[in-house]
Amino acid sequence: ESETAGTTKLSVTLPALKSARTEPLAGWQSTIEHNDKQEAVSVTWTADPGVSVPPGQFQRFVLSAGPMPDEAEISFDASQTYSDGSVVDWNQPMEANGDEPEHPAPTLTLAEGSGEGGHDHSSGHDSAASANGSGDDDATDNTARYLGGAGLVLGALGAALGIGAAVRSRKS
């Protein structure tokens, strides 16, 4: 984290998600980029003139996104722009020896579903929902995935930015 400049822009790469929505944030504009399949591939928050996240403070950038891909771990490379024009890319993978790099990529580890209620990707649809043709369970499942995915993305991003601030403050 910069000790002298505030954050004025944050860009996060997404793993081609079907849905991504931002929560309005006073003084900030958000833009979601889509690929040719209309999948969300990145989100960028840009501060209005005169607005920034001051040094030593944090801001929550809320994103509802999903469904998450069937992967054990997802990386969300991020780029943070400061009021002095400097840019820090948070895109470094964890080192093989377990040490944290200087600018770690926010990473999300996904837990496997329990297989109950149609949440296990390998089992397909819940047999009761398939038998009666009801799509309600699928709609509830998708909503839960979006909300859970959004919470996990934001938690990972917040943790990465917080760790970066702590590392920088220790070096001072």
Short mmCIF file of C-alpha atoms in Angstrom, two decimals:
data_model
loop_
_atom_site.label_atom_id
_atom_site.label_comp_id
_atom_site.label_asym_id
_atom_site.label_seq_id
_atom_site.Cartn_x
_atom_site.Cartn_y
_atom_site.Cartn_z
CA GLU A 1 0.00 0.00 0.00
CA SER A 2 1.13 3.53 -0.69
CA GLU A 3 1.81 5.64 2.39
CA THR A 4 1.33 8.91 0.49
CA ALA A 5 -1.30 8.32 -2.22
CA GLY A 6 -4.92 7.18 -2.11
CA THR A 7 -6.48 4.45 -4.23
CA THR A 8 -8.43 5.89 -7.17
CA LYS A 9 -9.06 2.79 -9.30
CA LEU A 10 -9.38 -0.95 -8.77
CA SER A 11 -9.67 -3.54 -11.55
CA VAL A 12 -10.33 -7.23 -10.89
CA THR A 13 -10.14 -10.06 -13.45
CA LEU A 14 -13.04 -12.53 -13.28
CA PRO A 15 -13.05 -16.15 -14.53
CA ALA A 16 -15.70 -15.68 -17.28
CA LEU A 17 -18.80 -15.67 -15.06
CA LYS A 18 -22.41 -15.70 -16.24
CA SER A 19 -23.40 -12.92 -13.87
CA ALA A 20 -21.64 -10.03 -12.18
CA ARG A 21 -23.20 -6.98 -10.54
CA THR A 22 -21.71 -4.24 -8.41
CA GLU A 23 -23.28 -2.47 -5.47
CA PRO A 24 -23.47 1.33 -5.92
CA LEU A 25 -20.72 3.13 -4.03
CA ALA A 26 -20.90 6.90 -3.50
CA GLY A 27 -18.13 8.70 -5.41
CA TRP A 28 -17.23 5.67 -7.53
CA GLN A 29 -18.27 4.40 -10.97
CA SER A 30 -18.14 0.72 -11.86
CA THR A 31 -17.78 -0.95 -15.24
CA ILE A 32 -18.14 -4.66 -15.99
CA GLU A 33 -16.48 -5.97 -19.14
CA HIS A 34 -17.95 -8.94 -21.02
CA ASN A 35 -16.48 -11.29 -23.60
CA ASP A 36 -18.16 -12.32 -26.88
CA LYS A 37 -20.23 -14.92 -24.97
CA GLN A 38 -21.56 -12.15 -22.68
CA GLU A 39 -19.64 -13.59 -19.71
CA ALA A 40 -18.27 -11.11 -17.18
CA VAL A 41 -14.45 -11.10 -17.44
CA SER A 42 -13.49 -8.06 -15.35
CA VAL A 43 -14.85 -5.31 -13.16
CA THR A 44 -13.32 -1.87 -12.64
CA TRP A 45 -14.20 0.70 -10.00
CA THR A 46 -13.02 4.26 -10.77
CA ALA A 47 -13.18 7.13 -8.26
CA ASP A 48 -14.82 10.41 -9.19
CA PRO A 49 -12.44 13.41 -9.28
CA GLY A 50 -11.27 14.29 -5.77
CA VAL A 51 -12.34 10.92 -4.32
CA SER A 52 -9.95 8.18 -3.16
CA VAL A 53 -9.41 5.61 -0.46
CA PRO A 54 -6.86 7.38 1.78
CA PRO A 55 -3.58 5.73 2.84
CA GLY A 56 -4.03 3.41 5.80
CA GLN A 57 -7.76 2.95 5.18
CA PHE A 58 -9.83 0.46 3.20
CA GLN A 59 -13.02 0.43 1.17
CA ARG A 60 -15.37 -2.48 0.45
CA PHE A 61 -16.07 -2.93 -3.24
CA VAL A 62 -19.12 -5.20 -3.30
CA LEU A 63 -19.57 -7.60 -6.20
CA SER A 64 -22.27 -10.22 -6.68
CA ALA A 65 -20.95 -12.78 -9.17
CA GLY A 66 -21.33 -16.38 -10.23
CA PRO A 67 -21.80 -19.17 -10.63
CA MET A 68 -18.22 -20.06 -9.80
CA PRO A 69 -16.42 -22.51 -12.10
CA ASP A 70 -15.85 -26.13 -11.04
CA GLU A 71 -12.29 -25.54 -9.85
CA ALA A 72 -10.72 -26.06 -6.46
CA GLU A 73 -9.04 -22.64 -6.48
CA ILE A 74 -9.68 -19.44 -8.44
CA SER A 75 -7.33 -16.48 -8.78
CA PHE A 76 -8.65 -12.94 -9.17
CA ASP A 77 -5.75 -10.85 -10.47
CA ALA A 78 -6.21 -7.22 -9.46
CA SER A 79 -4.70 -3.87 -10.42
CA GLN A 80 -4.71 -0.95 -7.95
CA THR A 81 -4.14 2.61 -9.20
CA TYR A 82 -3.10 5.41 -6.83
CA SER A 83 -3.68 9.17 -6.93
CA ASP A 84 0.02 9.74 -7.77
CA GLY A 85 -0.39 7.63 -10.95
CA SER A 86 1.43 4.56 -9.71
CA VAL A 87 -0.13 1.14 -10.35
CA VAL A 88 0.36 -2.07 -8.35
CA ASP A 89 -0.59 -5.39 -9.92
CA TRP A 90 -1.76 -7.97 -7.37
CA ASN A 91 -1.09 -11.00 -9.58
CA GLN A 92 1.73 -13.06 -8.10
CA PRO A 93 0.98 -16.70 -7.23
CA MET A 94 1.90 -18.10 -3.82
CA GLU A 95 5.51 -19.27 -3.79
CA ALA A 96 6.22 -23.02 -3.80
CA ASN A 97 7.85 -22.83 -0.36
CA GLY A 98 4.66 -21.27 1.09
CA ASP A 99 6.07 -17.77 1.39
CA GLU A 100 3.81 -14.93 0.34
CA PRO A 101 5.02 -12.86 -2.63
CA GLU A 102 5.20 -9.06 -2.46
CA HIS A 103 1.98 -8.61 -4.49
CA PRO A 104 -0.11 -11.79 -4.06
CA ALA A 105 -3.09 -12.44 -6.32
CA PRO A 106 -6.36 -12.65 -4.40
CA THR A 107 -7.22 -16.36 -4.41
CA LEU A 108 -10.42 -18.16 -3.53
CA THR A 109 -10.49 -21.81 -2.46
CA LEU A 110 -13.86 -23.42 -3.17
CA ALA A 111 -15.25 -26.20 -1.01
CA GLU A 112 -16.90 -29.25 -2.56
CA GLY A 113 -20.66 -29.60 -2.28
CA SER A 114 -22.11 -32.14 0.13
CA GLY A 115 -24.18 -33.90 -2.53
CA GLU A 116 -27.39 -33.10 -0.64
CA GLY A 117 -30.05 -30.90 -2.22
CA GLY A 118 -28.45 -30.80 -5.64
CA HIS A 119 -25.34 -28.88 -4.57
CA ASP A 120 -22.84 -31.52 -5.64
CA HIS A 121 -21.73 -30.77 -9.20
CA SER A 122 -20.90 -34.41 -9.91
CA SER A 123 -24.34 -35.81 -9.03
CA GLY A 124 -26.45 -33.72 -11.41
CA HIS A 125 -29.93 -32.61 -10.35
CA ASP A 126 -31.68 -33.64 -7.18
CA SER A 127 -33.94 -36.60 -8.01
CA ALA A 128 -37.05 -35.01 -6.44
CA ALA A 129 -36.64 -31.85 -8.50
CA SER A 130 -36.12 -33.89 -11.67
CA ALA A 131 -39.15 -36.08 -10.97
CA ASN A 132 -41.62 -33.24 -10.54
CA GLY A 133 -40.04 -30.93 -13.12
CA SER A 134 -39.75 -28.10 -10.61
CA GLY A 135 -37.08 -25.50 -11.33
CA ASP A 136 -37.43 -23.88 -7.91
CA ASP A 137 -34.56 -25.85 -6.38
CA ASP A 138 -32.29 -24.86 -9.27
CA ALA A 139 -33.22 -21.18 -8.90
CA THR A 140 -32.54 -21.29 -5.16
CA ASP A 141 -29.26 -23.10 -5.80
CA ASN A 142 -28.13 -20.47 -8.33
CA THR A 143 -29.03 -17.60 -6.02
CA ALA A 144 -27.06 -19.20 -3.21
CA ARG A 145 -24.10 -19.71 -5.53
CA TYR A 146 -24.18 -16.06 -6.65
CA LEU A 147 -24.35 -14.76 -3.11
CA GLY A 148 -21.76 -17.20 -1.79
CA GLY A 149 -19.43 -16.52 -4.70
CA ALA A 150 -19.75 -12.76 -4.25
CA GLY A 151 -18.95 -13.03 -0.56
CA LEU A 152 -15.94 -15.21 -1.21
CA VAL A 153 -14.59 -12.93 -3.96
CA LEU A 154 -14.88 -9.87 -1.75
CA GLY A 155 -13.36 -11.66 1.23
CA ALA A 156 -10.38 -12.81 -0.83
CA LEU A 157 -9.88 -9.34 -2.31
CA GLY A 158 -10.15 -7.67 1.11
CA ALA A 159 -7.75 -10.17 2.64
CA ALA A 160 -5.19 -9.60 -0.13
CA LEU A 161 -5.37 -5.82 0.20
CA GLY A 162 -5.20 -6.06 4.01
CA ILE A 163 -2.19 -8.38 3.86
CA GLY A 164 -0.53 -5.98 1.43
CA ALA A 165 -1.09 -3.09 3.85
CA ALA A 166 0.29 -5.11 6.77
CA VAL A 167 3.38 -6.17 4.80
CA ARG A 168 4.03 -2.61 3.71
CA SER A 169 3.60 -1.23 7.26
CA ARG A 170 6.11 -3.80 8.61
CA LYS A 171 8.68 -2.70 6.03
CA SER A 172 8.36 0.92 7.14
#
